mmCIF file of C-alpha atoms in Angstrom:
data_model
loop_
_atom_site.group_PDB
_atom_site.id
_atom_site.type_symbol
_atom_site.label_atom_id
_atom_site.label_comp_id
_atom_site.label_asym_id
_atom_site.label_seq_id
_atom_site.Cartn_x
_atom_site.Cartn_y
_atom_site.Cartn_z
ATOM 1 C CA MET A 1 -15.457 148.335 -41.549
ATOM 2 C CA PRO A 2 -15.494 145.891 -38.624
ATOM 3 C CA THR A 3 -13.971 142.488 -39.191
ATOM 4 C CA ASN A 4 -14.688 140.741 -35.923
ATOM 5 C CA ASP A 5 -18.338 139.971 -35.208
ATOM 6 C CA ALA A 6 -17.868 139.312 -31.516
ATOM 7 C CA GLU A 7 -16.063 142.606 -30.859
ATOM 8 C CA SER A 8 -17.200 145.080 -33.489
ATOM 9 C CA TYR A 9 -20.846 144.480 -34.332
ATOM 10 C CA LEU A 10 -23.782 145.652 -32.259
ATOM 11 C CA ASP A 11 -25.263 143.029 -29.958
ATOM 12 C CA HIS A 12 -28.702 142.010 -31.240
ATOM 13 C CA SER A 13 -30.136 142.182 -27.740
ATOM 14 C CA LEU A 14 -30.005 145.988 -28.094
ATOM 15 C CA LEU A 15 -32.264 145.949 -31.166
ATOM 16 C CA THR A 16 -36.015 146.508 -31.141
ATOM 17 C CA THR A 17 -38.791 145.061 -33.270
ATOM 18 C CA ALA A 18 -38.860 148.349 -35.188
ATOM 19 C CA ASP A 19 -35.151 147.923 -36.024
ATOM 20 C CA LEU A 20 -35.740 144.416 -37.391
ATOM 21 C CA THR A 21 -38.642 145.674 -39.492
ATOM 22 C CA ALA A 22 -36.457 148.446 -40.900
ATOM 23 C CA PHE A 23 -33.787 145.911 -41.841
ATOM 24 C CA GLU A 24 -36.312 143.730 -43.661
ATOM 25 C CA GLN A 25 -37.743 146.711 -45.555
ATOM 26 C CA LEU A 26 -34.340 147.991 -46.602
ATOM 27 C CA LEU A 27 -33.256 144.575 -47.846
ATOM 28 C CA ALA A 28 -36.537 144.018 -49.709
ATOM 29 C CA ALA A 29 -36.211 147.397 -51.421
ATOM 30 C CA GLN A 30 -32.715 146.570 -52.566
ATOM 31 C CA ARG A 31 -33.793 143.172 -53.907
ATOM 32 C CA ASP A 32 -36.731 144.757 -55.755
ATOM 33 C CA ARG A 33 -34.509 147.606 -56.997
ATOM 34 C CA ARG A 34 -36.841 150.267 -55.716
ATOM 35 C CA PRO A 35 -36.025 153.352 -53.655
ATOM 36 C CA PHE A 36 -36.564 153.189 -49.928
ATOM 37 C CA THR A 37 -34.981 155.069 -47.031
ATOM 38 C CA ASP A 38 -35.248 154.703 -43.296
ATOM 39 C CA SER A 39 -34.712 157.445 -40.726
ATOM 40 C CA THR A 40 -32.680 155.266 -38.367
ATOM 41 C CA TRP A 41 -30.760 152.734 -40.459
ATOM 42 C CA ARG A 42 -28.860 152.560 -43.732
ATOM 43 C CA LEU A 43 -28.082 149.393 -45.686
ATOM 44 C CA VAL A 44 -24.329 149.202 -46.285
ATOM 45 C CA LEU A 45 -24.039 145.914 -48.186
ATOM 46 C CA SER A 46 -25.768 142.572 -48.567
ATOM 47 C CA SER A 47 -24.824 139.135 -49.779
ATOM 48 C CA SER A 48 -26.817 136.076 -50.806
ATOM 49 C CA ALA A 49 -25.381 132.629 -51.416
ATOM 50 C CA ARG A 50 -26.715 129.701 -53.409
ATOM 51 C CA GLY A 51 -25.233 126.272 -53.883
ATOM 52 C CA GLY A 52 -24.118 124.738 -57.146
ATOM 53 C CA ASP A 53 -27.631 123.387 -57.687
ATOM 54 C CA GLY A 54 -29.155 126.844 -57.294
ATOM 55 C CA ARG A 55 -30.543 126.060 -53.849
ATOM 56 C CA TRP A 56 -30.637 129.015 -51.460
ATOM 57 C CA GLU A 57 -28.168 128.723 -48.577
ATOM 58 C CA SER A 58 -27.783 132.023 -46.749
ATOM 59 C CA ALA A 59 -28.170 135.779 -46.885
ATOM 60 C CA TYR A 60 -26.851 138.522 -44.659
ATOM 61 C CA ALA A 61 -26.580 142.301 -44.675
ATOM 62 C CA LEU A 62 -24.691 145.035 -42.848
ATOM 63 C CA PHE A 63 -26.479 148.107 -41.523
ATOM 64 C CA ARG A 64 -25.289 151.239 -39.784
ATOM 65 C CA PRO A 65 -27.127 153.996 -37.921
ATOM 66 C CA ALA A 66 -28.300 156.978 -39.974
ATOM 67 C CA GLY A 67 -29.452 160.520 -39.246
ATOM 68 C CA ALA A 68 -29.984 161.749 -35.725
ATOM 69 C CA PHE A 69 -30.065 158.170 -34.423
ATOM 70 C CA ALA A 70 -26.370 157.843 -35.246
ATOM 71 C CA ASN A 71 -25.485 160.675 -32.895
ATOM 72 C CA THR A 72 -27.522 159.498 -29.910
ATOM 73 C CA ALA A 73 -28.298 155.822 -29.398
ATOM 74 C CA HIS A 74 -25.306 154.369 -31.256
ATOM 75 C CA ASP A 75 -21.855 155.439 -32.312
ATOM 76 C CA GLU A 76 -21.564 156.376 -35.984
ATOM 77 C CA GLU A 77 -19.000 153.626 -36.563
ATOM 78 C CA THR A 78 -21.336 150.910 -35.258
ATOM 79 C CA TYR A 79 -22.481 148.216 -37.670
ATOM 80 C CA VAL A 80 -25.143 145.547 -37.347
ATOM 81 C CA ARG A 81 -24.733 142.199 -39.081
ATOM 82 C CA MET A 82 -28.044 140.441 -39.681
ATOM 83 C CA TYR A 83 -28.898 137.113 -41.327
ATOM 84 C CA PHE A 84 -32.154 136.577 -43.228
ATOM 85 C CA ASP A 85 -34.174 133.611 -44.398
ATOM 86 C CA GLU A 86 -35.119 133.109 -48.047
ATOM 87 C CA GLN A 87 -38.286 135.196 -47.618
ATOM 88 C CA GLY A 88 -36.246 138.122 -46.282
ATOM 89 C CA ARG A 89 -37.219 137.745 -42.631
ATOM 90 C CA ALA A 90 -34.569 138.839 -40.135
ATOM 91 C CA LEU A 91 -32.942 136.145 -37.973
ATOM 92 C CA PRO A 92 -31.610 137.907 -34.865
ATOM 93 C CA ASP A 93 -28.876 136.203 -32.895
ATOM 94 C CA ARG A 94 -29.971 134.044 -30.000
ATOM 95 C CA PRO A 95 -27.640 133.461 -27.027
ATOM 96 C CA HIS A 96 -25.841 130.158 -26.899
ATOM 97 C CA ARG A 97 -26.492 128.440 -23.604
ATOM 98 C CA PRO A 98 -24.527 125.177 -23.541
ATOM 99 C CA GLY A 99 -26.763 122.247 -22.703
ATOM 100 C CA PRO A 100 -26.164 118.557 -22.112
ATOM 101 C CA LEU A 101 -24.763 116.427 -24.898
ATOM 102 C CA PRO A 102 -27.261 114.336 -26.821
ATOM 103 C CA PRO A 103 -27.036 110.619 -25.980
ATOM 104 C CA PHE A 104 -24.969 109.855 -29.089
ATOM 105 C CA GLY A 105 -22.476 112.608 -28.240
ATOM 106 C CA ALA A 106 -22.183 111.488 -24.617
ATOM 107 C CA GLU A 107 -21.481 107.901 -25.659
ATOM 108 C CA LEU A 108 -18.984 109.064 -28.273
ATOM 109 C CA ALA A 109 -17.116 111.063 -25.612
ATOM 110 C CA GLU A 110 -16.717 107.893 -23.532
ATOM 111 C CA HIS A 111 -14.831 106.298 -26.439
ATOM 112 C CA LEU A 112 -12.555 109.341 -26.914
ATOM 113 C CA PRO A 113 -10.452 109.809 -23.763
ATOM 114 C CA GLY A 114 -8.512 113.051 -23.955
ATOM 115 C CA TRP A 115 -10.930 114.568 -26.450
ATOM 116 C CA THR A 116 -13.544 117.256 -25.843
ATOM 117 C CA VAL A 117 -16.977 116.673 -27.370
ATOM 118 C CA GLN A 118 -19.365 119.636 -27.424
ATOM 119 C CA ALA A 119 -22.754 120.177 -29.026
ATOM 120 C CA SER A 120 -22.720 123.054 -31.522
ATOM 121 C CA PRO A 121 -25.532 125.641 -31.265
ATOM 122 C CA LEU A 122 -28.098 125.209 -34.038
ATOM 123 C CA ASN A 123 -30.120 128.423 -33.851
ATOM 124 C CA PRO A 124 -31.138 129.793 -37.286
ATOM 125 C CA GLY A 125 -29.011 132.636 -38.562
ATOM 126 C CA ARG A 126 -25.603 133.341 -37.117
ATOM 127 C CA HIS A 127 -25.058 129.986 -35.380
ATOM 128 C CA LEU A 128 -25.842 127.911 -38.468
ATOM 129 C CA ALA A 129 -23.756 130.260 -40.630
ATOM 130 C CA GLU A 130 -20.819 129.791 -38.260
ATOM 131 C CA LEU A 131 -21.262 126.026 -38.372
ATOM 132 C CA ARG A 132 -21.054 126.193 -42.166
ATOM 133 C CA SER A 133 -17.932 128.364 -42.009
ATOM 134 C CA GLN A 134 -16.212 125.915 -39.646
ATOM 135 C CA THR A 135 -16.266 123.058 -42.168
ATOM 136 C CA TRP A 136 -12.992 122.489 -43.990
ATOM 137 C CA GLY A 137 -12.916 120.611 -47.282
ATOM 138 C CA TRP A 138 -16.511 119.364 -47.009
ATOM 139 C CA GLY A 139 -17.814 120.519 -50.381
ATOM 140 C CA ARG A 140 -21.569 121.153 -50.680
ATOM 141 C CA LEU A 141 -23.295 121.148 -47.293
ATOM 142 C CA PRO A 142 -26.737 119.583 -46.697
ATOM 143 C CA TRP A 143 -27.965 122.380 -44.394
ATOM 144 C CA ASP A 144 -28.329 126.156 -44.643
ATOM 145 C CA THR A 145 -28.669 129.080 -42.230
ATOM 146 C CA VAL A 146 -32.352 128.334 -41.557
ATOM 147 C CA SER A 147 -32.761 124.536 -41.704
ATOM 148 C CA ALA A 148 -30.556 123.053 -38.992
ATOM 149 C CA PRO A 149 -29.020 119.571 -39.017
ATOM 150 C CA HIS A 150 -30.281 117.015 -36.526
ATOM 151 C CA ILE A 151 -27.047 117.015 -34.538
ATOM 152 C CA ALA A 152 -23.656 118.749 -34.763
ATOM 153 C CA LEU A 153 -20.704 117.935 -32.513
ATOM 154 C CA ALA A 154 -17.428 119.829 -32.252
ATOM 155 C CA LEU A 155 -14.523 117.472 -31.457
ATOM 156 C CA THR A 156 -11.211 118.770 -30.102
ATOM 157 C CA GLY A 157 -8.276 116.420 -29.612
ATOM 158 C CA PRO A 158 -5.506 116.504 -27.009
ATOM 159 C CA ASP A 159 -2.988 117.802 -29.567
ATOM 160 C CA GLY A 160 -5.248 120.458 -31.037
ATOM 161 C CA GLU A 161 -7.060 118.299 -33.607
ATOM 162 C CA ARG A 162 -10.405 119.777 -34.610
ATOM 163 C CA LEU A 163 -13.202 117.870 -36.325
ATOM 164 C CA LEU A 164 -16.945 118.163 -36.827
ATOM 165 C CA ALA A 165 -19.491 115.349 -36.715
ATOM 166 C CA VAL A 166 -22.811 116.338 -38.296
ATOM 167 C CA ARG A 167 -25.957 114.293 -38.860
ATOM 168 C CA PRO A 168 -28.124 116.317 -41.293
ATOM 169 C CA GLY A 169 -31.353 114.452 -40.464
ATOM 170 C CA ASN A 170 -32.703 112.067 -37.863
ATOM 171 C CA ASP A 171 -32.031 108.973 -40.000
ATOM 172 C CA ALA A 172 -29.315 110.488 -42.206
ATOM 173 C CA PRO A 173 -25.685 109.323 -42.444
ATOM 174 C CA LEU A 174 -23.171 110.872 -40.064
ATOM 175 C CA LEU A 175 -20.676 113.223 -41.732
ATOM 176 C CA LEU A 176 -17.233 113.397 -40.126
ATOM 177 C CA GLY A 177 -14.615 115.839 -41.353
ATOM 178 C CA ALA A 178 -12.042 118.489 -40.552
ATOM 179 C CA ALA A 179 -12.910 121.802 -38.904
ATOM 180 C CA LYS A 180 -11.076 125.000 -39.745
ATOM 181 C CA PRO A 181 -8.481 125.961 -37.152
ATOM 182 C CA ASP A 182 -8.072 129.433 -35.724
ATOM 183 C CA ASP A 183 -6.180 131.940 -37.891
ATOM 184 C CA LEU A 184 -6.140 129.627 -40.903
ATOM 185 C CA PRO A 185 -4.132 131.469 -43.584
ATOM 186 C CA ASP A 186 -4.802 131.669 -47.290
ATOM 187 C CA TYR A 187 -3.057 128.812 -49.057
ATOM 188 C CA ASP A 188 -2.782 126.980 -52.348
ATOM 189 C CA PRO A 189 -5.308 124.101 -52.126
ATOM 190 C CA ARG A 190 -2.989 121.967 -54.245
ATOM 191 C CA ALA A 191 -0.318 122.190 -51.541
ATOM 192 C CA VAL A 192 -2.504 121.214 -48.568
ATOM 193 C CA GLN A 193 -3.996 117.750 -48.209
ATOM 194 C CA VAL A 194 -7.165 118.271 -46.190
ATOM 195 C CA PRO A 195 -8.512 114.855 -45.132
ATOM 196 C CA ALA A 196 -11.544 113.732 -47.097
ATOM 197 C CA LEU A 197 -15.004 113.839 -45.567
ATOM 198 C CA VAL A 198 -16.073 110.492 -44.072
ATOM 199 C CA ASP A 199 -19.672 109.385 -44.677
ATOM 200 C CA LEU A 200 -20.795 106.906 -42.008
ATOM 201 C CA PRO A 201 -24.035 104.850 -41.982
ATOM 202 C CA PRO A 202 -27.007 106.175 -39.979
ATOM 203 C CA ASP A 203 -26.777 103.334 -37.451
ATOM 204 C CA VAL A 204 -23.002 103.567 -36.966
ATOM 205 C CA PRO A 205 -22.028 102.822 -33.337
ATOM 206 C CA PRO A 206 -20.100 105.487 -31.399
ATOM 207 C CA ALA A 207 -17.090 103.163 -31.013
ATOM 208 C CA THR A 208 -16.689 103.046 -34.796
ATOM 209 C CA VAL A 209 -16.977 106.818 -35.021
ATOM 210 C CA ALA A 210 -14.319 107.174 -32.320
ATOM 211 C CA ALA A 211 -11.949 104.971 -34.320
ATOM 212 C CA GLU A 212 -12.506 107.173 -37.384
ATOM 213 C CA VAL A 213 -11.895 110.290 -35.296
ATOM 214 C CA THR A 214 -8.557 109.080 -33.952
ATOM 215 C CA SER A 215 -7.558 108.056 -37.474
ATOM 216 C CA LEU A 216 -8.448 111.455 -38.982
ATOM 217 C CA GLY A 217 -6.860 113.526 -36.209
ATOM 218 C CA PRO A 218 -3.212 113.266 -37.310
ATOM 219 C CA HIS A 219 -4.142 114.027 -40.917
ATOM 220 C CA CYS A 220 -5.944 117.176 -39.756
ATOM 221 C CA LEU A 221 -2.839 118.308 -37.869
ATOM 222 C CA GLN A 222 -0.748 117.687 -40.971
ATOM 223 C CA ALA A 223 -3.086 119.746 -43.156
ATOM 224 C CA VAL A 224 -3.064 122.659 -40.714
ATOM 225 C CA TRP A 225 0.712 122.512 -40.496
ATOM 226 C CA GLN A 226 1.038 122.504 -44.287
ATOM 227 C CA ALA A 227 -1.182 125.581 -44.602
ATOM 228 C CA ARG A 228 0.660 127.502 -41.893
ATOM 229 C CA THR A 229 4.079 126.495 -43.196
ATOM 230 C CA ARG A 230 3.243 127.509 -46.759
ATOM 231 C CA ALA A 231 1.969 130.899 -45.654
ATOM 232 C CA ALA A 232 4.913 131.635 -43.361
ATOM 233 C CA THR A 233 7.514 130.464 -45.888
ATOM 234 C CA HIS A 234 5.957 132.637 -48.589
ATOM 235 C CA ALA A 235 6.024 135.629 -46.219
ATOM 236 C CA VAL A 236 9.682 135.067 -45.327
ATOM 237 C CA GLU A 237 10.678 134.744 -48.988
ATOM 238 C CA ALA A 238 8.806 137.934 -49.870
ATOM 239 C CA LEU A 239 10.493 139.859 -47.046
ATOM 240 C CA ARG A 240 13.917 138.631 -48.104
ATOM 241 C CA ARG A 241 13.272 139.838 -51.652
ATOM 242 C CA LEU A 242 12.187 143.216 -50.328
ATOM 243 C CA GLY A 243 15.266 143.392 -48.142
ATOM 244 C CA SER A 244 17.666 142.767 -51.026
ATOM 245 C CA ALA A 245 15.911 144.655 -53.828
ATOM 246 C CA CYS A 246 15.150 147.982 -52.138
ATOM 247 C CA ILE A 247 17.009 150.812 -50.461
ATOM 248 C CA PRO A 248 17.237 149.896 -46.767
ATOM 249 C CA ALA A 249 15.759 152.325 -44.292
ATOM 250 C CA PRO A 250 18.342 154.234 -42.221
ATOM 251 C CA GLY A 251 19.668 151.946 -39.530
ATOM 252 C CA SER A 252 17.940 148.914 -41.004
ATOM 253 C CA PRO A 253 19.364 145.578 -39.817
ATOM 254 C CA TRP A 254 19.177 144.443 -43.463
ATOM 255 C CA GLY A 255 22.087 146.508 -44.669
ATOM 256 C CA HIS A 256 22.991 145.141 -48.092
ATOM 257 C CA GLY A 257 20.105 146.335 -50.257
ATOM 258 C CA GLU A 258 20.295 147.679 -53.752
ATOM 259 C CA ILE A 259 18.203 150.333 -55.463
ATOM 260 C CA GLY A 260 14.966 148.736 -56.551
ATOM 261 C CA SER A 261 11.470 149.629 -57.673
ATOM 262 C CA PHE A 262 10.372 151.535 -54.551
ATOM 263 C CA ASP A 263 10.669 155.284 -54.291
ATOM 264 C CA SER A 264 11.338 155.273 -50.564
ATOM 265 C CA PRO A 265 11.795 152.985 -47.576
ATOM 266 C CA ALA A 266 8.255 153.934 -46.533
ATOM 267 C CA ASP A 267 6.871 152.391 -49.738
ATOM 268 C CA ARG A 268 8.889 149.252 -49.165
ATOM 269 C CA ASN A 269 7.799 149.023 -45.533
ATOM 270 C CA ARG A 270 4.156 149.402 -46.555
ATOM 271 C CA THR A 271 4.529 146.490 -48.969
ATOM 272 C CA ALA A 272 6.227 144.402 -46.284
ATOM 273 C CA TRP A 273 3.587 144.879 -43.576
ATOM 274 C CA PRO A 274 1.055 142.244 -44.818
ATOM 275 C CA HIS A 275 3.858 139.656 -44.795
ATOM 276 C CA PHE A 276 4.735 140.583 -41.220
ATOM 277 C CA GLU A 277 1.087 140.182 -40.275
ATOM 278 C CA THR A 278 1.139 136.676 -41.720
ATOM 279 C CA LEU A 279 4.146 135.839 -39.554
ATOM 280 C CA ILE A 280 2.524 137.395 -36.484
ATOM 281 C CA ASP A 281 -0.502 135.124 -36.973
ATOM 282 C CA GLN A 282 1.231 131.906 -38.039
ATOM 283 C CA GLY A 283 4.663 132.127 -36.429
ATOM 284 C CA PRO A 284 3.654 131.258 -32.829
ATOM 285 C CA TYR A 285 1.894 128.085 -34.001
ATOM 286 C CA LEU A 286 4.958 127.015 -35.951
ATOM 287 C CA VAL A 287 7.392 127.795 -33.134
ATOM 288 C CA ALA A 288 5.254 125.768 -30.709
ATOM 289 C CA GLY A 289 5.094 122.881 -33.186
ATOM 290 C CA ILE A 290 8.850 122.923 -33.718
ATOM 291 C CA ARG A 291 9.536 122.851 -29.994
ATOM 292 C CA ALA A 292 7.094 119.972 -29.521
ATOM 293 C CA ALA A 293 8.389 117.832 -32.401
ATOM 294 C CA ALA A 294 12.148 118.441 -32.022
ATOM 295 C CA THR A 295 14.173 115.740 -30.245
ATOM 296 C CA ILE A 296 17.531 115.737 -28.519
ATOM 297 C CA GLN A 297 18.958 114.143 -31.643
ATOM 298 C CA ASP A 298 17.832 117.174 -33.656
ATOM 299 C CA ARG A 299 19.625 119.474 -31.252
ATOM 300 C CA LEU A 300 22.828 117.464 -31.649
ATOM 301 C CA ASP A 301 22.482 117.298 -35.435
ATOM 302 C CA PRO A 302 24.924 119.807 -37.003
ATOM 303 C CA ALA A 303 22.472 120.376 -39.875
ATOM 304 C CA VAL A 304 19.569 121.662 -37.746
ATOM 305 C CA GLY A 305 20.941 121.975 -34.211
ATOM 306 C CA PRO A 306 22.257 125.536 -34.674
ATOM 307 C CA ASP A 307 18.914 126.604 -36.136
ATOM 308 C CA LEU A 308 17.050 125.136 -33.179
ATOM 309 C CA ARG A 309 19.302 127.025 -30.800
ATOM 310 C CA ARG A 310 18.519 130.257 -32.676
ATOM 311 C CA LEU A 311 14.779 129.713 -32.530
ATOM 312 C CA TYR A 312 14.405 131.826 -29.391
ATOM 313 C CA VAL A 313 15.567 134.862 -31.398
ATOM 314 C CA THR A 314 12.712 134.310 -33.849
ATOM 315 C CA GLU A 315 10.266 133.841 -30.989
ATOM 316 C CA THR A 316 11.370 137.090 -29.336
ATOM 317 C CA ALA A 317 11.023 138.981 -32.618
ATOM 318 C CA LEU A 318 7.522 137.579 -33.148
ATOM 319 C CA ASP A 319 6.517 138.787 -29.692
ATOM 320 C CA ARG A 320 7.873 142.238 -30.519
ATOM 321 C CA LEU A 321 6.006 142.314 -33.831
ATOM 322 C CA ARG A 322 2.787 141.421 -32.036
ATOM 323 C CA GLU A 323 3.376 144.309 -29.636
ATOM 324 C CA VAL A 324 3.818 146.624 -32.621
ATOM 325 C CA ARG A 325 0.514 145.500 -34.101
ATOM 326 C CA ASP A 326 -1.325 145.692 -30.776
ATOM 327 C CA GLY A 327 0.014 149.187 -30.214
ATOM 328 C CA TRP A 328 -1.094 150.240 -33.683
ATOM 329 C CA ARG A 329 -4.588 148.867 -33.141
ATOM 330 C CA ASP A 330 -4.924 150.714 -29.846
ATOM 331 C CA ALA A 331 -3.798 153.942 -31.508
ATOM 332 C CA ALA A 332 -6.111 153.451 -34.506
ATOM 333 C CA ALA A 333 -9.076 152.920 -32.185
ATOM 334 C CA ARG A 334 -8.468 156.368 -30.705
ATOM 335 C CA ILE A 335 -8.427 158.074 -34.107
ATOM 336 C CA THR A 336 -12.073 159.000 -34.668
ATOM 337 C CA SER A 337 -13.450 160.030 -38.035
ATOM 338 C CA THR A 338 -14.488 163.376 -36.523
ATOM 339 C CA HIS A 339 -10.862 164.345 -36.012
ATOM 340 C CA PRO A 340 -10.075 167.232 -38.411
ATOM 341 C CA GLU A 341 -6.936 165.487 -39.702
ATOM 342 C CA ALA A 342 -7.961 161.885 -39.140
ATOM 343 C CA ASP A 343 -6.688 160.591 -42.491
ATOM 344 C CA ARG A 344 -3.288 162.243 -42.127
ATOM 345 C CA VAL A 345 -2.903 161.052 -38.548
ATOM 346 C CA ARG A 346 -3.889 157.527 -39.546
ATOM 347 C CA ARG A 347 -1.390 157.431 -42.434
ATOM 348 C CA ARG A 348 1.354 158.717 -40.145
ATOM 349 C CA ALA A 349 0.563 156.043 -37.571
ATOM 350 C CA GLU A 350 0.637 153.338 -40.272
ATOM 351 C CA ASN A 351 4.029 154.547 -41.510
ATOM 352 C CA LEU A 352 5.441 154.404 -37.988
ATOM 353 C CA ARG A 353 4.021 150.898 -37.542
ATOM 354 C CA ASN A 354 5.517 149.711 -40.834
ATOM 355 C CA GLU A 355 8.906 151.232 -40.076
ATOM 356 C CA GLU A 356 9.112 149.672 -36.631
ATOM 357 C CA ALA A 357 7.979 146.287 -37.981
ATOM 358 C CA TRP A 358 10.692 146.378 -40.636
ATOM 359 C CA THR A 359 13.319 147.013 -37.983
ATOM 360 C CA VAL A 360 12.256 144.507 -35.331
ATOM 361 C CA GLY A 361 11.131 141.832 -37.823
ATOM 362 C CA ALA A 362 14.510 141.192 -39.398
ATOM 363 C CA PRO A 363 15.311 138.192 -37.114
ATOM 364 C CA VAL A 364 12.148 136.479 -38.332
ATOM 365 C CA ALA A 365 12.812 137.082 -42.028
ATOM 366 C CA ASP A 366 16.454 136.075 -41.694
ATOM 367 C CA GLY A 367 15.723 133.298 -39.207
ATOM 368 C CA PRO A 368 15.463 129.514 -39.434
ATOM 369 C CA LEU A 369 11.663 129.149 -39.487
ATOM 370 C CA PRO A 370 11.346 127.795 -43.085
ATOM 371 C CA VAL A 371 14.228 125.335 -42.657
ATOM 372 C CA LEU A 372 12.981 123.957 -39.350
ATOM 373 C CA THR A 373 9.377 123.602 -40.441
ATOM 374 C CA ALA A 374 10.426 121.719 -43.566
ATOM 375 C CA HIS A 375 12.677 119.425 -41.508
ATOM 376 C CA LEU A 376 9.968 118.555 -38.984
ATOM 377 C CA THR A 377 6.912 118.439 -41.246
ATOM 378 C CA PRO A 378 6.866 114.611 -41.638
ATOM 379 C CA ARG A 379 6.539 114.218 -37.858
ATOM 380 C CA ILE A 380 3.677 116.608 -37.199
ATOM 381 C CA GLY A 381 0.628 114.778 -35.950
ATOM 382 C CA PHE A 382 2.030 111.266 -36.168
ATOM 383 C CA PRO A 383 3.672 109.015 -33.553
ATOM 384 C CA VAL A 384 7.421 109.341 -33.226
ATOM 385 C CA PRO A 385 9.243 106.403 -31.580
ATOM 386 C CA ASP A 386 11.441 107.288 -28.651
ATOM 387 C CA ARG A 387 15.220 106.993 -28.734
ATOM 388 C CA GLU A 388 15.252 103.474 -27.240
ATOM 389 C CA GLU A 389 12.906 102.181 -29.930
ATOM 390 C CA GLN A 390 15.035 103.801 -32.644
ATOM 391 C CA VAL A 391 18.165 102.132 -31.302
ATOM 392 C CA LYS A 392 16.459 98.738 -31.149
ATOM 393 C CA ALA A 393 15.224 99.123 -34.700
ATOM 394 C CA ALA A 394 18.696 100.063 -35.910
ATOM 395 C CA ILE A 395 20.251 97.009 -34.213
ATOM 396 C CA ALA A 396 17.596 94.765 -35.702
ATOM 397 C CA ARG A 397 18.265 96.121 -39.187
ATOM 398 C CA SER A 398 22.002 95.553 -38.757
ATOM 399 C CA GLY A 399 21.400 91.839 -38.282
ATOM 400 C CA ASN A 400 22.820 91.694 -34.776
ATOM 401 C CA LEU A 401 19.367 90.871 -33.454
ATOM 402 C CA PRO A 402 16.452 89.223 -35.236
ATOM 403 C CA SER A 403 13.945 91.824 -36.366
ATOM 404 C CA HIS A 404 11.074 89.550 -35.250
ATOM 405 C CA SER A 405 12.259 89.368 -31.661
ATOM 406 C CA THR A 406 9.405 89.854 -29.240
ATOM 407 C CA SER A 407 11.649 92.051 -27.089
ATOM 408 C CA LEU A 408 11.848 94.508 -29.961
ATOM 409 C CA ALA A 409 8.143 94.659 -30.689
ATOM 410 C CA ALA A 410 6.729 98.172 -30.867
ATOM 411 C CA PRO A 411 4.373 99.151 -28.082
ATOM 412 C CA ALA A 412 0.686 98.685 -28.767
ATOM 413 C CA SER A 413 0.209 102.429 -28.917
ATOM 414 C CA VAL A 414 2.678 105.279 -29.020
ATOM 415 C CA PRO A 415 1.307 108.570 -27.731
ATOM 416 C CA LEU A 416 1.194 111.382 -30.220
ATOM 417 C CA ARG A 417 3.709 114.129 -29.749
ATOM 418 C CA PRO A 418 2.084 117.464 -29.005
ATOM 419 C CA GLY A 419 0.885 119.150 -32.179
ATOM 420 C CA PRO A 420 1.404 122.727 -33.313
ATOM 421 C CA GLN A 421 -0.805 124.482 -30.797
ATOM 422 C CA ARG A 422 -0.486 128.180 -30.246
ATOM 423 C CA PRO A 423 1.023 128.881 -26.822
ATOM 424 C CA THR A 424 -1.189 130.577 -24.254
ATOM 425 C CA ARG A 425 -0.272 134.174 -23.816
#
């Protein structure tokens, strides 16, 4: 089943009024638990969400072509994702045409040099659902997929910080909080400190909001780093256990395994693949963050310097793993369900993917990623004084110079070091 709306689901501009009516009838029949069939579409699944107070928030359903329609107008593997209002009326996607910022957003942008301020689309259905999904650690939201907030601004900082500023109503308080980053992994909420939502008065001036934004930014970077680090470290630990507890595949770079609970290397490789996928998704962000936060003193430090010098090996292996996954996806896309041996061919392709990943991924599993991320975590997102300032501070602490000397005063503002942004391919 498709997982990426933008790439896998049918564009709503190709739908007709008759299609929308069929969707509404199919969903209504399912809700009423009565039989109903349509000659062109079949309901695959549906989902409705309500808040903790029982208030309706959103509903969507997946449909796919049925009957003769599937063999002519659309491919049989095509799905349509459709949102509905509480009465079961379809809410087709509307194109997002960026317009000018509202006056509040334009004034806020003037107080945030280096930041990008964009108005979020507020069309009922998909756009409002996406706005809800972008919130991170907000709790219950005061808008749904039909009733839009008065204003919603997406804020992106120079180091990759991402926040949302939402005013639910015309005279309502302004809500300011973290936005989910791209490729956010699953994580233990107890291990990640997502910054708390800030509730600002309705008449708050943009300058005050800008101050809150710059204060929240580093904490957002820290939370993202914690989530990525936790996921990658867990993946590395799992791969190391697999490498030591199972029979290594012939020619495996992990050559000291013992007989374990897997019947064959293929079973072990299949278990390892999800952990490699985690590293493919999170590793580039972490490598970029390490390179940005590391200093010359780190490279000269005998405790972490050798690991930093080995980081390029990890980076090369991550690139190779990504090529393995991309190659697999291209091959899988060519395996149609009409192929007489589609399942066997697909399983064979997966086994080859898993085997190759196990071989080329060893430098990542045996590499320094967990050690380096743990060493540099306290610096992510926050100002780091340069070497001259560190030397001055050390001299002041030694008593050779008075610590209150004006010549040793810290600069009024120290620019943030670049955060853990994913490098452009």
